[in-house]
JSON list of C-alpha atoms in Angstrom, two decimals:
[
{"chain": "A", "resi": 1, "resn": "MET", "atom": "CA", "xyz": [20.88, -14.42, -11.82]},
{"chain": "A", "resi": 2, "resn": "ALA", "atom": "CA", "xyz": [17.52, -14.64, -13.62]},
{"chain": "A", "resi": 3, "resn": "PRO", "atom": "CA", "xyz": [16.01, -18.13, -13.82]},
{"chain": "A", "resi": 4, "resn": "HIS", "atom": "CA", "xyz": [16.12, -19.67, -17.30]},
{"chain": "A", "resi": 5, "resn": "VAL", "atom": "CA", "xyz": [12.81, -20.88, -18.73]},
{"chain": "A", "resi": 6, "resn": "VAL", "atom": "CA", "xyz": [12.27, -22.90, -21.90]},
{"chain": "A", "resi": 7, "resn": "ALA", "atom": "CA", "xyz": [9.03, -21.90, -23.64]},
{"chain": "A", "resi": 8, "resn": "THR", "atom": "CA", "xyz": [7.62, -24.01, -26.47]},
{"chain": "A", "resi": 9, "resn": "PHE", "atom": "CA", "xyz": [5.91, -22.61, -29.57]},
{"chain": "A", "resi": 10, "resn": "CYS", "atom": "CA", "xyz": [4.27, -23.78, -32.81]},
{"chain": "A", "resi": 11, "resn": "GLY", "atom": "CA", "xyz": [6.97, -22.31, -35.07]},
{"chain": "A", "resi": 12, "resn": "HIS", "atom": "CA", "xyz": [4.45, -20.79, -37.50]},
{"chain": "A", "resi": 13, "resn": "ASP", "atom": "CA", "xyz": [4.94, -17.30, -38.96]},
{"chain": "A", "resi": 14, "resn": "ARG", "atom": "CA", "xyz": [1.21, -16.55, -39.17]},
{"chain": "A", "resi": 15, "resn": "ASP", "atom": "CA", "xyz": [0.35, -13.15, -37.71]},
{"chain": "A", "resi": 16, "resn": "ARG", "atom": "CA", "xyz": [-1.74, -14.56, -34.88]},
{"chain": "A", "resi": 17, "resn": "CYS", "atom": "CA", "xyz": [1.02, -17.02, -33.95]},
{"chain": "A", "resi": 18, "resn": "LEU", "atom": "CA", "xyz": [3.65, -14.28, -33.89]},
{"chain": "A", "resi": 19, "resn": "ARG", "atom": "CA", "xyz": [1.42, -12.07, -31.74]},
{"chain": "A", "resi": 20, "resn": "ALA", "atom": "CA", "xyz": [0.78, -14.94, -29.33]},
{"chain": "A", "resi": 21, "resn": "ARG", "atom": "CA", "xyz": [4.50, -15.70, -29.13]},
{"chain": "A", "resi": 22, "resn": "GLU", "atom": "CA", "xyz": [5.28, -12.11, -28.19]},
{"chain": "A", "resi": 23, "resn": "GLN", "atom": "CA", "xyz": [2.59, -12.10, -25.51]},
{"chain": "A", "resi": 24, "resn": "TYR", "atom": "CA", "xyz": [4.07, -15.20, -23.87]},
{"chain": "A", "resi": 25, "resn": "LEU", "atom": "CA", "xyz": [7.63, -13.90, -24.10]},
{"chain": "A", "resi": 26, "resn": "ALA", "atom": "CA", "xyz": [6.62, -10.54, -22.62]},
{"chain": "A", "resi": 27, "resn": "ALA", "atom": "CA", "xyz": [4.77, -12.16, -19.70]},
{"chain": "A", "resi": 28, "resn": "LEU", "atom": "CA", "xyz": [7.70, -14.45, -18.87]},
{"chain": "A", "resi": 29, "resn": "ARG", "atom": "CA", "xyz": [10.25, -11.65, -19.12]},
{"chain": "A", "resi": 30, "resn": "ARG", "atom": "CA", "xyz": [8.15, -9.35, -16.92]},
{"chain": "A", "resi": 31, "resn": "ALA", "atom": "CA", "xyz": [8.17, -12.11, -14.30]},
{"chain": "A", "resi": 32, "resn": "GLY", "atom": "CA", "xyz": [11.98, -12.08, -14.34]},
{"chain": "A", "resi": 33, "resn": "PHE", "atom": "CA", "xyz": [12.83, -15.00, -16.62]},
{"chain": "A", "resi": 34, "resn": "GLU", "atom": "CA", "xyz": [15.56, -15.36, -19.19]},
{"chain": "A", "resi": 35, "resn": "VAL", "atom": "CA", "xyz": [13.66, -17.13, -21.99]},
{"chain": "A", "resi": 36, "resn": "THR", "atom": "CA", "xyz": [14.71, -19.64, -24.64]},
{"chain": "A", "resi": 37, "resn": "ALA", "atom": "CA", "xyz": [12.01, -20.19, -27.28]},
{"chain": "A", "resi": 38, "resn": "ILE", "atom": "CA", "xyz": [11.78, -23.73, -28.69]},
{"chain": "A", "resi": 39, "resn": "ASP", "atom": "CA", "xyz": [10.00, -24.57, -31.94]},
{"chain": "A", "resi": 40, "resn": "PRO", "atom": "CA", "xyz": [9.05, -28.06, -33.17]},
{"chain": "A", "resi": 41, "resn": "GLY", "atom": "CA", "xyz": [12.10, -30.21, -33.85]},
{"chain": "A", "resi": 42, "resn": "ALA", "atom": "CA", "xyz": [14.47, -28.12, -31.73]},
{"chain": "A", "resi": 43, "resn": "ALA", "atom": "CA", "xyz": [16.30, -29.43, -28.67]},
{"chain": "A", "resi": 44, "resn": "ALA", "atom": "CA", "xyz": [16.08, -27.80, -25.27]},
{"chain": "A", "resi": 45, "resn": "PRO", "atom": "CA", "xyz": [19.28, -26.37, -23.80]},
{"chain": "A", "resi": 46, "resn": "ALA", "atom": "CA", "xyz": [20.90, -28.17, -20.88]},
{"chain": "A", "resi": 47, "resn": "GLY", "atom": "CA", "xyz": [20.34, -26.88, -17.39]},
{"chain": "A", "resi": 48, "resn": "PHE", "atom": "CA", "xyz": [17.11, -24.91, -17.80]},
{"chain": "A", "resi": 49, "resn": "ASP", "atom": "CA", "xyz": [15.32, -23.92, -14.59]},
{"chain": "A", "resi": 50, "resn": "ALA", "atom": "CA", "xyz": [11.68, -24.10, -15.73]},
{"chain": "A", "resi": 51, "resn": "LEU", "atom": "CA", "xyz": [9.41, -25.13, -18.60]},
{"chain": "A", "resi": 52, "resn": "CYS", "atom": "CA", "xyz": [6.42, -23.25, -20.02]},
{"chain": "A", "resi": 53, "resn": "LEU", "atom": "CA", "xyz": [4.21, -25.19, -22.44]},
{"chain": "A", "resi": 54, "resn": "THR", "atom": "CA", "xyz": [2.14, -22.67, -24.39]},
{"chain": "A", "resi": 55, "resn": "GLY", "atom": "CA", "xyz": [-1.04, -22.67, -26.46]},
{"chain": "A", "resi": 56, "resn": "GLY", "atom": "CA", "xyz": [-1.57, -23.74, -30.06]},
{"chain": "A", "resi": 57, "resn": "GLY", "atom": "CA", "xyz": [-3.08, -26.48, -32.18]},
{"chain": "A", "resi": 58, "resn": "ASP", "atom": "CA", "xyz": [-4.52, -29.77, -30.99]},
{"chain": "A", "resi": 59, "resn": "ILE", "atom": "CA", "xyz": [-2.60, -32.82, -29.85]},
{"chain": "A", "resi": 60, "resn": "ASP", "atom": "CA", "xyz": [-2.75, -35.89, -32.07]},
{"chain": "A", "resi": 61, "resn": "PRO", "atom": "CA", "xyz": [-5.59, -38.00, -30.59]},
{"chain": "A", "resi": 62, "resn": "ALA", "atom": "CA", "xyz": [-3.48, -41.11, -31.18]},
{"chain": "A", "resi": 63, "resn": "ARG", "atom": "CA", "xyz": [-1.38, -39.88, -28.26]},
{"chain": "A", "resi": 64, "resn": "TYR", "atom": "CA", "xyz": [-4.29, -40.68, -25.94]},
{"chain": "A", "resi": 65, "resn": "GLY", "atom": "CA", "xyz": [-5.58, -43.70, -27.82]},
{"chain": "A", "resi": 66, "resn": "GLU", "atom": "CA", "xyz": [-8.48, -42.14, -29.74]},
{"chain": "A", "resi": 67, "resn": "PRO", "atom": "CA", "xyz": [-9.34, -41.68, -33.42]},
{"chain": "A", "resi": 68, "resn": "ASP", "atom": "CA", "xyz": [-9.54, -38.14, -34.78]},
{"chain": "A", "resi": 69, "resn": "ALA", "atom": "CA", "xyz": [-13.00, -36.78, -33.97]},
{"chain": "A", "resi": 70, "resn": "GLY", "atom": "CA", "xyz": [-12.75, -33.05, -34.58]},
{"chain": "A", "resi": 71, "resn": "SER", "atom": "CA", "xyz": [-9.15, -32.21, -33.66]},
{"chain": "A", "resi": 72, "resn": "GLU", "atom": "CA", "xyz": [-7.57, -29.31, -35.57]},
{"chain": "A", "resi": 73, "resn": "ASP", "atom": "CA", "xyz": [-4.13, -28.04, -36.58]},
{"chain": "A", "resi": 74, "resn": "ILE", "atom": "CA", "xyz": [-2.35, -31.23, -35.44]},
{"chain": "A", "resi": 75, "resn": "ASP", "atom": "CA", "xyz": [1.47, -31.11, -35.58]},
{"chain": "A", "resi": 76, "resn": "PRO", "atom": "CA", "xyz": [3.02, -34.48, -34.65]},
{"chain": "A", "resi": 77, "resn": "ARG", "atom": "CA", "xyz": [6.48, -32.90, -34.61]},
{"chain": "A", "resi": 78, "resn": "ARG", "atom": "CA", "xyz": [5.41, -30.39, -31.99]},
{"chain": "A", "resi": 79, "resn": "ASP", "atom": "CA", "xyz": [3.80, -33.16, -29.94]},
{"chain": "A", "resi": 80, "resn": "ALA", "atom": "CA", "xyz": [7.03, -35.16, -29.98]},
{"chain": "A", "resi": 81, "resn": "THR", "atom": "CA", "xyz": [9.21, -32.15, -29.17]},
{"chain": "A", "resi": 82, "resn": "GLU", "atom": "CA", "xyz": [7.09, -31.02, -26.24]},
{"chain": "A", "resi": 83, "resn": "LEU", "atom": "CA", "xyz": [6.56, -34.47, -24.78]},
{"chain": "A", "resi": 84, "resn": "GLY", "atom": "CA", "xyz": [10.33, -35.02, -24.85]},
{"chain": "A", "resi": 85, "resn": "ILE", "atom": "CA", "xyz": [11.09, -31.73, -23.14]},
{"chain": "A", "resi": 86, "resn": "LEU", "atom": "CA", "xyz": [8.32, -32.32, -20.60]},
{"chain": "A", "resi": 87, "resn": "ALA", "atom": "CA", "xyz": [9.78, -35.74, -19.75]},
{"chain": "A", "resi": 88, "resn": "ALA", "atom": "CA", "xyz": [13.19, -34.13, -19.18]},
{"chain": "A", "resi": 89, "resn": "ALA", "atom": "CA", "xyz": [11.67, -31.40, -17.00]},
{"chain": "A", "resi": 90, "resn": "LEU", "atom": "CA", "xyz": [9.73, -33.94, -14.92]},
{"chain": "A", "resi": 91, "resn": "ALA", "atom": "CA", "xyz": [12.84, -36.08, -14.47]},
{"chain": "A", "resi": 92, "resn": "ARG", "atom": "CA", "xyz": [14.70, -33.08, -13.05]},
{"chain": "A", "resi": 93, "resn": "ASP", "atom": "CA", "xyz": [11.62, -31.80, -11.17]},
{"chain": "A", "resi": 94, "resn": "VAL", "atom": "CA", "xyz": [11.92, -28.23, -12.44]},
{"chain": "A", "resi": 95, "resn": "PRO", "atom": "CA", "xyz": [8.84, -25.97, -12.20]},
{"chain": "A", "resi": 96, "resn": "ILE", "atom": "CA", "xyz": [6.38, -26.41, -15.08]},
{"chain": "A", "resi": 97, "resn": "LEU", "atom": "CA", "xyz": [3.56, -24.12, -16.24]},
{"chain": "A", "resi": 98, "resn": "GLY", "atom": "CA", "xyz": [1.07, -25.33, -18.85]},
{"chain": "A", "resi": 99, "resn": "ILE", "atom": "CA", "xyz": [-1.24, -22.92, -20.66]},
{"chain": "A", "resi": 100, "resn": "CYS", "atom": "CA", "xyz": [-4.18, -23.97, -22.89]},
{"chain": "A", "resi": 101, "resn": "ARG", "atom": "CA", "xyz": [-2.61, -26.57, -25.23]},
{"chain": "A", "resi": 102, "resn": "GLY", "atom": "CA", "xyz": [0.12, -26.96, -22.59]},
{"chain": "A", "resi": 103, "resn": "PHE", "atom": "CA", "xyz": [-2.55, -27.80, -20.00]},
{"chain": "A", "resi": 104, "resn": "GLN", "atom": "CA", "xyz": [-3.92, -30.46, -22.35]},
{"chain": "A", "resi": 105, "resn": "LEU", "atom": "CA", "xyz": [-0.49, -31.84, -23.24]},
{"chain": "A", "resi": 106, "resn": "ILE", "atom": "CA", "xyz": [0.42, -32.34, -19.58]},
{"chain": "A", "resi": 107, "resn": "ASN", "atom": "CA", "xyz": [-2.83, -34.21, -18.96]},
{"chain": "A", "resi": 108, "resn": "VAL", "atom": "CA", "xyz": [-2.13, -36.48, -21.95]},
{"chain": "A", "resi": 109, "resn": "ALA", "atom": "CA", "xyz": [1.48, -37.04, -20.85]},
{"chain": "A", "resi": 110, "resn": "PHE", "atom": "CA", "xyz": [0.23, -38.15, -17.43]},
{"chain": "A", "resi": 111, "resn": "GLY", "atom": "CA", "xyz": [-2.16, -40.67, -19.00]},
{"chain": "A", "resi": 112, "resn": "GLY", "atom": "CA", "xyz": [-5.33, -38.61, -19.32]},
{"chain": "A", "resi": 113, "resn": "GLY", "atom": "CA", "xyz": [-7.48, -37.84, -22.36]},
{"chain": "A", "resi": 114, "resn": "LEU", "atom": "CA", "xyz": [-9.35, -34.99, -24.02]},
{"chain": "A", "resi": 115, "resn": "VAL", "atom": "CA", "xyz": [-12.82, -34.15, -25.24]},
{"chain": "A", "resi": 116, "resn": "GLN", "atom": "CA", "xyz": [-12.01, -33.29, -28.85]},
{"chain": "A", "resi": 117, "resn": "HIS", "atom": "CA", "xyz": [-14.68, -30.62, -29.22]},
{"chain": "A", "resi": 118, "resn": "VAL", "atom": "CA", "xyz": [-16.88, -28.62, -26.87]},
{"chain": "A", "resi": 119, "resn": "ASP", "atom": "CA", "xyz": [-19.19, -25.77, -27.87]},
{"chain": "A", "resi": 120, "resn": "GLY", "atom": "CA", "xyz": [-19.24, -22.37, -26.25]},
{"chain": "A", "resi": 121, "resn": "HIS", "atom": "CA", "xyz": [-15.66, -22.07, -25.04]},
{"chain": "A", "resi": 122, "resn": "SER", "atom": "CA", "xyz": [-13.94, -20.57, -28.08]},
{"chain": "A", "resi": 123, "resn": "PRO", "atom": "CA", "xyz": [-14.39, -17.00, -29.38]},
{"chain": "A", "resi": 124, "resn": "SER", "atom": "CA", "xyz": [-13.93, -18.02, -33.02]},
{"chain": "A", "resi": 125, "resn": "ALA", "atom": "CA", "xyz": [-17.25, -16.33, -33.68]},
{"chain": "A", "resi": 126, "resn": "GLY", "atom": "CA", "xyz": [-18.93, -13.72, -31.53]},
{"chain": "A", "resi": 127, "resn": "PRO", "atom": "CA", "xyz": [-17.70, -11.83, -28.45]},
{"chain": "A", "resi": 128, "resn": "LEU", "atom": "CA", "xyz": [-14.84, -12.79, -26.15]},
{"chain": "A", "resi": 129, "resn": "HIS", "atom": "CA", "xyz": [-15.81, -15.48, -23.67]},
{"chain": "A", "resi": 130, "resn": "GLU", "atom": "CA", "xyz": [-15.13, -14.53, -20.04]},
{"chain": "A", "resi": 131, "resn": "HIS", "atom": "CA", "xyz": [-15.36, -16.92, -17.10]},
{"chain": "A", "resi": 132, "resn": "ARG", "atom": "CA", "xyz": [-14.89, -16.56, -13.34]},
{"chain": "A", "resi": 133, "resn": "ALA", "atom": "CA", "xyz": [-12.22, -18.84, -11.90]},
{"chain": "A", "resi": 134, "resn": "LEU", "atom": "CA", "xyz": [-12.13, -19.76, -8.23]},
{"chain": "A", "resi": 135, "resn": "ALA", "atom": "CA", "xyz": [-9.06, -21.79, -7.29]},
{"chain": "A", "resi": 136, "resn": "LEU", "atom": "CA", "xyz": [-9.21, -24.63, -4.77]},
{"chain": "A", "resi": 137, "resn": "THR", "atom": "CA", "xyz": [-8.22, -23.42, -1.31]},
{"chain": "A", "resi": 138, "resn": "GLY", "atom": "CA", "xyz": [-4.65, -24.41, -0.48]},
{"chain": "A", "resi": 139, "resn": "SER", "atom": "CA", "xyz": [-3.65, -24.96, -4.10]},
{"chain": "A", "resi": 140, "resn": "ARG", "atom": "CA", "xyz": [-0.58, -23.42, -5.70]},
{"chain": "A", "resi": 141, "resn": "LEU", "atom": "CA", "xyz": [-2.88, -21.52, -8.03]},
{"chain": "A", "resi": 142, "resn": "ALA", "atom": "CA", "xyz": [-4.75, -20.00, -5.08]},
{"chain": "A", "resi": 143, "resn": "ALA", "atom": "CA", "xyz": [-1.42, -19.04, -3.48]},
{"chain": "A", "resi": 144, "resn": "ALA", "atom": "CA", "xyz": [-0.42, -17.29, -6.70]},
{"chain": "A", "resi": 145, "resn": "SER", "atom": "CA", "xyz": [-3.69, -15.64, -7.71]},
{"chain": "A", "resi": 146, "resn": "GLY", "atom": "CA", "xyz": [-5.54, -15.22, -4.44]},
{"chain": "A", "resi": 147, "resn": "SER", "atom": "CA", "xyz": [-8.51, -16.93, -2.84]},
{"chain": "A", "resi": 148, "resn": "GLY", "atom": "CA", "xyz": [-11.23, -14.93, -4.59]},
{"chain": "A", "resi": 149, "resn": "ALA", "atom": "CA", "xyz": [-12.77, -15.49, -8.01]},
{"chain": "A", "resi": 150, "resn": "HIS", "atom": "CA", "xyz": [-11.14, -13.64, -10.89]},
{"chain": "A", "resi": 151, "resn": "ALA", "atom": "CA", "xyz": [-11.96, -13.14, -14.54]},
{"chain": "A", "resi": 152, "resn": "VAL", "atom": "CA", "xyz": [-10.30, -15.39, -17.10]},
{"chain": "A", "resi": 153, "resn": "ASN", "atom": "CA", "xyz": [-10.72, -15.74, -20.85]},
{"chain": "A", "resi": 154, "resn": "SER", "atom": "CA", "xyz": [-11.79, -18.81, -22.78]},
{"chain": "A", "resi": 155, "resn": "SER", "atom": "CA", "xyz": [-10.22, -19.74, -26.10]},
{"chain": "A", "resi": 156, "resn": "HIS", "atom": "CA", "xyz": [-10.31, -23.50, -26.49]},
{"chain": "A", "resi": 157, "resn": "HIS", "atom": "CA", "xyz": [-12.47, -26.05, -28.28]},
{"chain": "A", "resi": 158, "resn": "GLN", "atom": "CA", "xyz": [-11.06, -29.11, -26.51]},
{"chain": "A", "resi": 159, "resn": "ALA", "atom": "CA", "xyz": [-11.35, -29.86, -22.82]},
{"chain": "A", "resi": 160, "resn": "VAL", "atom": "CA", "xyz": [-10.64, -32.10, -19.84]},
{"chain": "A", "resi": 161, "resn": "THR", "atom": "CA", "xyz": [-13.45, -33.64, -17.81]},
{"chain": "A", "resi": 162, "resn": "ALA", "atom": "CA", "xyz": [-13.32, -35.40, -14.45]},
{"chain": "A", "resi": 163, "resn": "GLU", "atom": "CA", "xyz": [-13.32, -38.76, -16.22]},
{"chain": "A", "resi": 164, "resn": "LEU", "atom": "CA", "xyz": [-10.46, -37.76, -18.54]},
{"chain": "A", "resi": 165, "resn": "LEU", "atom": "CA", "xyz": [-8.23, -36.08, -15.95]},
{"chain": "A", "resi": 166, "resn": "ALA", "atom": "CA", "xyz": [-5.08, -38.12, -15.33]},
{"chain": "A", "resi": 167, "resn": "PRO", "atom": "CA", "xyz": [-5.29, -39.81, -11.89]},
{"chain": "A", "resi": 168, "resn": "ALA", "atom": "CA", "xyz": [-2.04, -38.23, -10.66]},
{"chain": "A", "resi": 169, "resn": "LEU", "atom": "CA", "xyz": [-3.31, -34.69, -11.24]},
{"chain": "A", "resi": 170, "resn": "CYS", "atom": "CA", "xyz": [-5.52, -32.65, -8.92]},
{"chain": "A", "resi": 171, "resn": "ALA", "atom": "CA", "xyz": [-8.21, -30.37, -10.37]},
{"chain": "A", "resi": 172, "resn": "THR", "atom": "CA", "xyz": [-8.06, -26.87, -8.84]},
{"chain": "A", "resi": 173, "resn": "VAL", "atom": "CA", "xyz": [-10.63, -24.95, -10.96]},
{"chain": "A", "resi": 174, "resn": "TRP", "atom": "CA", "xyz": [-13.91, -26.15, -12.46]},
{"chain": "A", "resi": 175, "resn": "ILE", "atom": "CA", "xyz": [-15.91, -24.10, -14.97]},
{"chain": "A", "resi": 176, "resn": "ASP", "atom": "CA", "xyz": [-19.11, -25.33, -16.66]},
{"chain": "A", "resi": 177, "resn": "GLY", "atom": "CA", "xyz": [-18.37, -28.87, -15.47]},
{"chain": "A", "resi": 178, "resn": "LEU", "atom": "CA", "xyz": [-14.90, -28.89, -17.07]},
{"chain": "A", "resi": 179, "resn": "VAL", "atom": "CA", "xyz": [-11.50, -29.01, -15.40]},
{"chain": "A", "resi": 180, "resn": "GLU", "atom": "CA", "xyz": [-9.92, -25.61, -16.16]},
{"chain": "A", "resi": 181, "resn": "ALA", "atom": "CA", "xyz": [-6.84, -25.83, -13.92]},
{"chain": "A", "resi": 182, "resn": "PHE", "atom": "CA", "xyz": [-4.90, -28.60, -12.22]},
{"chain": "A", "resi": 183, "resn": "GLU", "atom": "CA", "xyz": [-1.62, -29.27, -10.50]},
{"chain": "A", "resi": 184, "resn": "SER", "atom": "CA", "xyz": [0.55, -32.21, -9.54]},
{"chain": "A", "resi": 185, "resn": "PRO", "atom": "CA", "xyz": [0.95, -32.85, -5.80]},
{"chain": "A", "resi": 186, "resn": "GLU", "atom": "CA", "xyz": [3.90, -35.14, -6.55]},
{"chain": "A", "resi": 187, "resn": "HIS", "atom": "CA", "xyz": [6.11, -32.50, -8.18]},
{"chain": "A", "resi": 188, "resn": "ARG", "atom": "CA", "xyz": [7.89, -29.44, -6.85]},
{"chain": "A", "resi": 189, "resn": "TRP", "atom": "CA", "xyz": [5.75, -26.97, -8.84]},
{"chain": "A", "resi": 190, "resn": "LEU", "atom": "CA", "xyz": [3.53, -28.07, -11.71]},
{"chain": "A", "resi": 191, "resn": "VAL", "atom": "CA", "xyz": [0.51, -25.90, -12.46]},
{"chain": "A", "resi": 192, "resn": "ALA", "atom": "CA", "xyz": [-1.61, -25.82, -15.62]},
{"chain": "A", "resi": 193, "resn": "VAL", "atom": "CA", "xyz": [-4.49, -23.56, -16.65]},
{"chain": "A", "resi": 194, "resn": "GLN", "atom": "CA", "xyz": [-6.84, -23.79, -19.62]},
{"chain": "A", "resi": 195, "resn": "TRP", "atom": "CA", "xyz": [-7.11, -20.00, -19.98]},
{"chain": "A", "resi": 196, "resn": "HIS", "atom": "CA", "xyz": [-4.53, -17.48, -21.26]},
{"chain": "A", "resi": 197, "resn": "PRO", "atom": "CA", "xyz": [-3.04, -15.35, -18.45]},
{"chain": "A", "resi": 198, "resn": "GLU", "atom": "CA", "xyz": [-0.48, -13.87, -20.88]},
{"chain": "A", "resi": 199, "resn": "ARG", "atom": "CA", "xyz": [-3.32, -11.91, -22.56]},
{"chain": "A", "resi": 200, "resn": "THR", "atom": "CA", "xyz": [-3.30, -9.25, -19.88]},
{"chain": "A", "resi": 201, "resn": "SER", "atom": "CA", "xyz": [-6.15, -7.19, -21.37]},
{"chain": "A", "resi": 202, "resn": "GLU", "atom": "CA", "xyz": [-8.49, -10.20, -21.23]},
{"chain": "A", "resi": 203, "resn": "VAL", "atom": "CA", "xyz": [-8.02, -11.37, -17.62]},
{"chain": "A", "resi": 204, "resn": "SER", "atom": "CA", "xyz": [-8.07, -9.93, -14.12]},
{"chain": "A", "resi": 205, "resn": "PRO", "atom": "CA", "xyz": [-4.71, -8.70, -12.81]},
{"chain": "A", "resi": 206, "resn": "GLU", "atom": "CA", "xyz": [-4.81, -11.57, -10.31]},
{"chain": "A", "resi": 207, "resn": "ALA", "atom": "CA", "xyz": [-4.71, -14.10, -13.14]},
{"chain": "A", "resi": 208, "resn": "THR", "atom": "CA", "xyz": [-1.38, -12.75, -14.38]},
{"chain": "A", "resi": 209, "resn": "HIS", "atom": "CA", "xyz": [0.29, -13.37, -11.00]},
{"chain": "A", "resi": 210, "resn": "ILE", "atom": "CA", "xyz": [0.82, -17.02, -11.94]},
{"chain": "A", "resi": 211, "resn": "PHE", "atom": "CA", "xyz": [3.90, -15.96, -13.93]},
{"chain": "A", "resi": 212, "resn": "ARG", "atom": "CA", "xyz": [5.52, -14.37, -10.88]},
{"chain": "A", "resi": 213, "resn": "ALA", "atom": "CA", "xyz": [4.79, -17.45, -8.75]},
{"chain": "A", "resi": 214, "resn": "PHE", "atom": "CA", "xyz": [6.28, -19.61, -11.52]},
{"chain": "A", "resi": 215, "resn": "ALA", "atom": "CA", "xyz": [9.43, -17.48, -11.59]},
{"chain": "A", "resi": 216, "resn": "ASP", "atom": "CA", "xyz": [9.71, -17.53, -7.80]},
{"chain": "A", "resi": 217, "resn": "ALA", "atom": "CA", "xyz": [9.55, -21.33, -7.82]},
{"chain": "A", "resi": 218, "resn": "ALA", "atom": "CA", "xyz": [12.22, -21.50, -10.54]},
{"chain": "A", "resi": 219, "resn": "SER", "atom": "CA", "xyz": [14.48, -19.10, -8.65]},
{"chain": "A", "resi": 220, "resn": "LEU", "atom": "CA", "xyz": [14.84, -21.57, -5.78]},
{"chain": "A", "resi": 221, "resn": "ARG", "atom": "CA", "xyz": [16.97, -23.89, -8.00]},
{"chain": "A", "resi": 222, "resn": "PRO", "atom": "CA", "xyz": [17.45, -26.92, -5.73]},
{"chain": "A", "resi": 223, "resn": "ALA", "atom": "CA", "xyz": [20.60, -28.89, -6.41]},
{"chain": "A", "resi": 224, "resn": "THR", "atom": "CA", "xyz": [18.68, -31.79, -8.00]},
{"chain": "A", "resi": 225, "resn": "ALA", "atom": "CA", "xyz": [17.27, -29.47, -10.70]},
{"chain": "A", "resi": 226, "resn": "ARG", "atom": "CA", "xyz": [20.57, -27.98, -11.89]}
]
């Protein structure tokens, strides 16, 4: 039986949001998941095997105790929905994958903060930004994507620094002095990346392997996670 993943989305019908949604759904289905898409305000089904927190607008800075200083496209309802589902997933210790906004949301949920704007990491104007990611040896990300550096995209204007990384999380990739991937050593499988591995034309093939590793972890289904 295919593992069942809950994937969260912004719920907008804008063209770029619909395209992004389809890219995430395709990547998760290729990895072998049965997917339930959750929009802001919706409840997660009981008994899901994994959680994917996807990209989108910025998290309300009040969630990490800061005034608004350049955050964009804030949706408090999405924040509340995703934080609730994340808490349920952590309580059951199911595998969790965070991507872009999802990476940032996990850091905030664990008590970390965000830089509300950084220059040079978003392709809103000019060519696509490409970075080389080298995962920390022995990390879950390295096990999934390999020990060598691979090309990843960059499409974010907020970021996590060493000072703002939640203490319980372990940085596994650094790019330009920013934390671009982390994981939790205290959970069965929790990995988060700042880039977009679902955009297969923009990253190395190795970067897309995170979805298969995520599905493999979810397929184990220990009794405590059912």
